[in-house]
Amino acid sequence: MKALTVVIGNYNYARFLPEAIESALAQTQADLLVIDDGSVDESREIIERYHDRFGERVRPVYKANGGQCSVYNLGLALVQTEFVLFLDSDDVLYPGAIDEVLRAFASGDFVKVQFKLRVIDEDGTDTGALVPGATPPSDCATILRRGWLYPSPPASGNAYRVSALRSVFPIPLSAEQRKAADFFAIYGVALTGRICALDQPLGGYRVHRSVERKTAAGAVSLGIGNCENVRDVEQSFPWRWETLRHMTSTRLGEELPARFIDYSYEKNRLCAHLYEASTAKRWHWLLFRSRDYFRSLLGNPFWDARKKIGVMGLTLMCLVPSVRLNRFALRYIANPLFRRPTVAR
């Protein structure tokens, strides 16, 4: 048995799943568990082909659809290794990634090792962007207790000590809120010990939703990362924080503040409310509804002055009565696909 298990959670991502499985199989020090969450595309057939070819190296689990939170709960219950990494089925690990992660775990008493991810597009082309854009300290608990969500990559860029994650999990399941399981793992585990943040990119984070698209009603909406519905994310984030507070209070005896501070969340709100809005509405929102946004920007403990000034400049472009400038600024803030050099302005 290896020291780490890569758990691939999949739901209807047959077009990306083979690349994710291949990238996990290329890791010499990792077991592989593939959990299919009730897919209705060709995912199961793909998993079976890999299982037939590689035998126990590809351990398949099939379940009824229950959402990402149920996949994390089940995966954590099934792993028998000391460490675990949850790889999204549309992402990839680079060769040697798990070797680097295990070396980092061996270098100190860490509960999580995170690493940067290269942002890739639907075809796997490197966009030039990296996530996260800042490096957190090893003691993220102190910052979290003040309500700040520390910089972390999405799910695929985090490996956990299983015992630490089990002290926080399982995630309470909800029929309404079934996504963003990595939120509870990333921030919950930070209260159990130190975190090691590697600066080198060891995987690819695939952003495959367009920068801009039209709704069924014909209105233009802005694509923010892989979000299907930006307003749903805005509404669900407070629920996530309240759920995390409940988990850490009942299982760790940690009392987190009632409110959280996170630039990523606030920028999503900014972009959702200002994109394609009239100049008057943009002015009104920035003058009267942007307090939390500017607090998360100017008070950000993870950014230097240069980055804050740059983002402030982009934000203030929204005050200019120019549709073109407004679109440019919000596309740049919202979606890393827009930042690649080949995108026409």
Coordinates of C-alpha atoms in Angstrom, one line a residue:
M1 CA 0.0 0.0 0.0
K2 CA 1.2 3.5 -0.9
A3 CA 1.4 6.4 1.5
L4 CA -1.2 8.5 -0.3
T5 CA -4.5 7.9 -2.1
V6 CA -5.7 10.1 -5.0
V7 CA -9.4 10.2 -4.9
I8 CA -11.0 11.2 -8.2
G9 CA -14.6 12.4 -7.8
N10 CA -16.5 12.4 -11.0
Y11 CA -19.9 13.5 -12.3
N12 CA -20.6 13.6 -16.0
Y13 CA -17.1 14.6 -17.0
A14 CA -16.4 11.7 -19.4
R15 CA -14.6 14.1 -21.8
F16 CA -12.0 15.0 -19.1
L17 CA -11.9 11.9 -17.0
P18 CA -9.3 9.8 -18.9
E19 CA -6.7 12.6 -18.6
A20 CA -7.3 12.9 -14.9
I21 CA -7.0 9.1 -14.4
E22 CA -3.8 8.9 -16.5
S23 CA -2.3 11.7 -14.5
A24 CA -3.0 9.9 -11.3
L25 CA -1.7 6.6 -12.6
A26 CA 1.6 8.4 -13.5
Q27 CA 2.2 9.0 -9.8
T28 CA 4.5 6.2 -8.5
Q29 CA 3.7 6.7 -4.8
A30 CA -0.1 6.9 -4.9
D31 CA -3.1 4.5 -4.8
L32 CA -6.1 5.5 -6.9
L33 CA -9.8 5.5 -5.9
V34 CA -12.3 6.7 -8.6
I35 CA -15.8 7.6 -7.2
D36 CA -18.5 8.1 -9.8
D37 CA -21.4 10.2 -8.4
G38 CA -24.2 8.7 -10.5
S39 CA -23.0 9.9 -13.9
V40 CA -25.3 9.5 -16.9
D41 CA -22.7 9.9 -19.6
E42 CA -19.9 7.5 -20.6
S43 CA -18.0 7.9 -17.4
R44 CA -18.7 4.4 -16.0
E45 CA -17.5 2.7 -19.2
I46 CA -14.3 4.7 -19.1
I47 CA -13.7 3.8 -15.5
E48 CA -14.3 0.1 -16.2
R49 CA -11.9 0.1 -19.1
Y50 CA -9.1 1.5 -16.8
H51 CA -10.1 -1.0 -14.1
D52 CA -9.9 -3.9 -16.6
R53 CA -6.5 -2.7 -17.8
F54 CA -4.9 -1.8 -14.5
G55 CA -6.7 -4.0 -12.1
E56 CA -6.5 -2.9 -8.4
R57 CA -4.5 0.1 -9.3
V58 CA -7.8 1.7 -10.3
R59 CA -10.3 1.0 -7.6
P60 CA -13.8 2.1 -8.8
V61 CA -16.8 3.0 -6.6
Y62 CA -20.2 3.8 -8.1
K63 CA -22.9 5.6 -6.1
A64 CA -26.1 7.4 -6.6
N65 CA -25.8 11.1 -7.3
G66 CA -25.4 13.0 -4.0
G67 CA -23.1 15.9 -4.8
Q68 CA -19.4 16.6 -4.2
C69 CA -19.8 16.7 -0.4
S70 CA -21.1 13.1 -0.4
V71 CA -18.1 12.1 -2.5
Y72 CA -15.6 13.7 -0.1
N73 CA -17.3 12.0 2.9
L74 CA -17.3 8.6 1.2
G75 CA -13.8 8.9 -0.1
L76 CA -12.4 9.9 3.3
A77 CA -14.2 6.9 4.9
L78 CA -12.7 4.5 2.3
V79 CA -9.1 5.6 2.2
Q80 CA -6.6 3.5 4.1
T81 CA -3.5 5.6 3.6
E82 CA -1.9 8.2 5.7
F83 CA -2.6 11.0 3.2
V84 CA -5.2 11.8 0.6
L85 CA -5.6 14.2 -2.3
F86 CA -9.0 14.8 -3.9
L87 CA -8.5 15.3 -7.6
D88 CA -11.4 16.9 -9.6
S89 CA -12.1 14.8 -12.7
D90 CA -11.5 17.8 -15.0
D91 CA -8.1 18.6 -13.5
V92 CA -4.7 16.9 -13.8
L93 CA -1.6 16.2 -11.7
Y94 CA 1.8 16.7 -13.3
P95 CA 4.4 13.9 -13.2
G96 CA 6.2 13.7 -9.8
A97 CA 3.6 15.8 -8.0
I98 CA 2.9 13.2 -5.3
D99 CA 6.6 12.7 -4.8
E100 CA 7.0 16.5 -4.0
V101 CA 3.9 16.4 -1.7
L102 CA 5.2 13.5 0.3
R103 CA 8.7 15.1 0.6
A104 CA 6.9 18.2 2.0
F105 CA 4.9 16.1 4.5
A106 CA 8.1 14.4 5.6
S107 CA 9.8 17.8 6.2
G108 CA 7.5 18.8 9.1
D109 CA 4.4 18.0 11.1
F110 CA 2.0 19.3 8.5
V111 CA -1.7 18.6 8.2
K112 CA -2.0 19.9 4.7
V113 CA 0.4 20.4 1.8
Q114 CA -0.9 22.7 -0.9
F115 CA 0.7 23.6 -4.3
K116 CA 0.0 26.0 -7.1
L117 CA -2.0 24.9 -10.1
R118 CA -1.5 26.1 -13.7
V119 CA -4.8 27.4 -15.1
I120 CA -5.5 25.4 -18.3
D121 CA -8.3 25.8 -20.8
E122 CA -10.7 23.2 -22.0
D123 CA -8.2 21.7 -24.4
G124 CA -5.5 21.6 -21.7
T125 CA -3.5 24.6 -23.0
D126 CA -1.6 26.6 -20.4
T127 CA -3.2 30.1 -20.0
G128 CA -0.1 31.4 -18.1
A129 CA -2.1 32.0 -14.9
L130 CA -1.5 30.3 -11.6
V131 CA -3.7 29.7 -8.6
P132 CA -3.6 30.8 -5.9
G133 CA -2.0 34.2 -6.5
A134 CA -0.5 34.5 -3.0
T135 CA 1.3 32.2 -0.5
P136 CA -0.2 31.8 3.0
P137 CA 1.8 31.4 6.2
S138 CA 2.2 28.0 7.7
D139 CA 0.0 29.1 10.6
C140 CA -3.3 29.7 8.8
A141 CA -5.4 29.1 11.9
T142 CA -4.6 32.4 13.5
I143 CA -5.7 34.2 10.3
L144 CA -8.8 32.0 10.0
R145 CA -9.8 32.8 13.6
R146 CA -10.0 36.5 12.5
G147 CA -12.3 35.5 9.7
W148 CA -9.9 35.7 6.8
L149 CA -10.0 32.9 4.3
Y150 CA -6.3 32.2 3.4
P151 CA -5.1 31.7 -0.2
S152 CA -5.5 28.2 -1.3
P153 CA -5.7 26.4 -4.6
P154 CA -9.0 24.7 -5.6
A155 CA -9.6 21.1 -4.6
S156 CA -6.9 19.4 -6.8
G157 CA -4.0 21.4 -5.3
N158 CA -4.4 20.1 -1.7
A159 CA -3.2 17.0 0.0
Y160 CA -4.3 16.2 3.6
R161 CA -3.2 14.1 6.5
V162 CA -6.2 11.8 6.8
S163 CA -6.3 11.8 10.6
A164 CA -6.5 15.6 10.6
L165 CA -9.3 15.7 8.0
R166 CA -11.3 13.0 9.8
S167 CA -11.2 15.1 13.0
V168 CA -13.3 17.8 11.1
F169 CA -15.4 15.6 8.8
P170 CA -17.9 14.4 7.7
I171 CA -19.6 17.4 6.0
P172 CA -23.3 17.7 7.0
L173 CA -25.2 16.9 3.8
S174 CA -27.9 19.1 2.5
A175 CA -30.3 18.7 -0.4
E176 CA -29.8 22.3 -1.4
Q177 CA -26.1 22.7 -0.9
R178 CA -24.1 19.8 -2.3
K179 CA -21.0 21.4 -3.9
A180 CA -17.8 23.0 -2.7
A181 CA -16.7 20.2 -0.5
D182 CA -13.1 21.4 -0.8
F183 CA -14.1 24.6 1.1
F184 CA -14.7 22.5 4.3
A185 CA -11.5 20.5 3.9
I186 CA -9.3 23.5 3.1
Y187 CA -10.4 25.7 5.9
G188 CA -11.4 23.1 8.5
V189 CA -8.1 21.3 8.5
A190 CA -6.2 24.6 9.0
L191 CA -7.5 24.6 12.6
T192 CA -5.8 21.3 13.3
G193 CA -2.2 22.1 12.5
R194 CA 0.4 23.7 10.2
I195 CA 0.1 24.0 6.5
C196 CA 3.0 23.7 3.9
A197 CA 2.5 25.8 0.8
L198 CA 4.7 24.9 -2.2
D199 CA 5.3 27.6 -4.8
Q200 CA 5.9 25.3 -7.8
P201 CA 2.9 24.3 -9.9
L202 CA 2.3 20.6 -9.7
G203 CA -1.0 20.3 -11.5
G204 CA -3.4 21.8 -13.9
Y205 CA -6.7 23.5 -13.0
R206 CA -9.1 23.4 -16.0
V207 CA -11.3 26.4 -16.6
H208 CA -13.7 25.4 -19.3
R209 CA -16.5 27.9 -19.0
S210 CA -16.3 30.8 -21.4
V211 CA -15.5 34.4 -20.3
E212 CA -18.8 35.6 -21.5
R213 CA -22.0 33.9 -22.6
K214 CA -25.7 34.6 -23.2
T215 CA -28.5 33.4 -20.9
A216 CA -31.6 31.8 -22.2
A217 CA -33.4 35.2 -22.0
G218 CA -30.7 36.7 -24.3
A219 CA -28.9 38.7 -21.6
V220 CA -25.1 38.7 -21.4
S221 CA -23.6 37.1 -18.3
L222 CA -20.0 36.9 -17.2
G223 CA -18.3 33.5 -16.7
I224 CA -16.4 33.4 -13.3
G225 CA -14.1 30.5 -13.3
N226 CA -16.2 27.3 -13.6
C227 CA -19.2 28.7 -11.8
E228 CA -22.5 27.7 -13.5
N229 CA -24.5 30.3 -11.7
V230 CA -22.6 33.2 -10.0
R231 CA -25.6 34.3 -8.0
D232 CA -26.0 30.8 -6.6
V233 CA -22.4 31.0 -5.4
E234 CA -23.0 34.4 -3.8
Q235 CA -26.0 33.0 -1.9
S236 CA -24.4 29.7 -0.9
F237 CA -21.1 31.1 0.5
P238 CA -22.6 32.3 3.8
W239 CA -24.2 28.9 4.2
R240 CA -20.7 27.3 3.8
W241 CA -19.2 29.5 6.4
E242 CA -22.0 28.8 8.9
T243 CA -21.7 25.1 8.2
L244 CA -17.9 25.3 8.7
R245 CA -18.4 27.2 12.0
H246 CA -20.8 24.4 13.2
M247 CA -18.3 21.7 12.2
T248 CA -15.3 23.3 13.9
S249 CA -17.3 24.2 17.0
T250 CA -18.8 20.8 17.6
R251 CA -15.8 18.7 16.5
L252 CA -12.7 20.9 17.4
G253 CA -14.1 23.3 20.0
E254 CA -13.1 26.2 17.8
E255 CA -15.4 29.2 17.6
L256 CA -14.9 31.1 14.4
P257 CA -16.3 34.6 14.0
A258 CA -19.8 35.2 12.6
R259 CA -18.6 36.8 9.4
F260 CA -15.8 35.9 7.0
I261 CA -13.6 38.0 4.8
D262 CA -12.5 36.8 1.4
Y263 CA -11.5 38.7 -1.7
S264 CA -12.4 35.8 -4.1
Y265 CA -16.0 35.9 -2.8
E266 CA -16.3 39.7 -2.9
K267 CA -14.9 39.9 -6.4
N268 CA -17.5 37.4 -7.6
R269 CA -20.2 39.7 -6.1
L270 CA -18.7 42.8 -7.7
C271 CA -18.5 41.2 -11.1
A272 CA -22.0 39.7 -10.9
H273 CA -23.6 43.0 -10.0
L274 CA -21.6 45.4 -12.2
Y275 CA -21.2 43.4 -15.5
E276 CA -23.4 45.0 -18.2
A277 CA -24.9 47.4 -15.6
S278 CA -25.5 51.0 -16.4
T279 CA -23.0 53.6 -15.3
A280 CA -25.4 54.9 -12.7
K281 CA -25.9 51.4 -11.2
R282 CA -22.1 50.8 -11.2
W283 CA -21.6 54.1 -9.3
H284 CA -24.4 53.3 -6.9
W285 CA -23.0 49.9 -6.1
L286 CA -19.4 51.1 -5.6
L287 CA -20.5 54.0 -3.5
F288 CA -23.0 52.3 -1.2
R289 CA -22.6 48.5 -1.4
S290 CA -18.9 47.9 -1.8
R291 CA -17.7 48.2 1.8
D292 CA -16.9 44.5 2.1
Y293 CA -15.3 44.4 -1.3
F294 CA -12.8 47.2 -0.5
R295 CA -12.2 45.8 2.9
S296 CA -11.2 42.5 1.4
L297 CA -9.0 44.2 -1.1
L298 CA -7.3 46.9 0.9
G299 CA -7.0 44.9 4.1
N300 CA -5.8 41.8 2.4
P301 CA -3.0 40.4 4.6
F302 CA -1.7 38.2 1.7
W303 CA -1.1 40.9 -1.0
D304 CA 1.6 43.5 -1.4
A305 CA 0.9 47.1 -2.2
R306 CA 1.6 46.7 -5.9
K307 CA -1.1 44.1 -6.3
K308 CA -3.6 46.0 -4.3
I309 CA -3.0 49.1 -6.4
G310 CA -3.4 47.1 -9.7
V311 CA -6.7 45.6 -8.6
M312 CA -7.9 49.0 -7.3
G313 CA -7.2 50.5 -10.7
L314 CA -9.2 47.8 -12.5
T315 CA -12.0 48.3 -10.0
L316 CA -12.1 52.0 -10.5
M317 CA -12.4 51.5 -14.3
C318 CA -16.0 50.5 -13.6
L319 CA -16.8 54.2 -12.7
V320 CA -15.8 55.3 -16.2
P321 CA -18.9 55.7 -18.5
S322 CA -17.5 53.2 -21.0
V323 CA -19.0 49.8 -21.7
R324 CA -15.7 48.7 -23.3
L325 CA -13.6 49.6 -20.2
N326 CA -16.2 48.1 -17.9
R327 CA -16.2 44.8 -19.7
F328 CA -12.4 44.6 -19.9
A329 CA -11.9 45.3 -16.2
L330 CA -14.5 42.8 -15.0
R331 CA -13.5 40.1 -17.4
Y332 CA -9.9 40.5 -16.3
I333 CA -10.9 40.3 -12.6
A334 CA -13.3 37.5 -13.0
N335 CA -11.9 34.9 -15.3
P336 CA -8.2 33.8 -15.8
L337 CA -9.0 32.7 -19.3
F338 CA -9.3 36.4 -20.2
R339 CA -5.7 37.1 -19.0
R340 CA -3.9 34.9 -21.4
P341 CA -1.9 36.9 -24.1
T342 CA -3.8 35.4 -27.0
V343 CA -7.2 36.7 -26.0
A344 CA -8.3 39.5 -28.2
R345 CA -9.2 42.7 -26.3

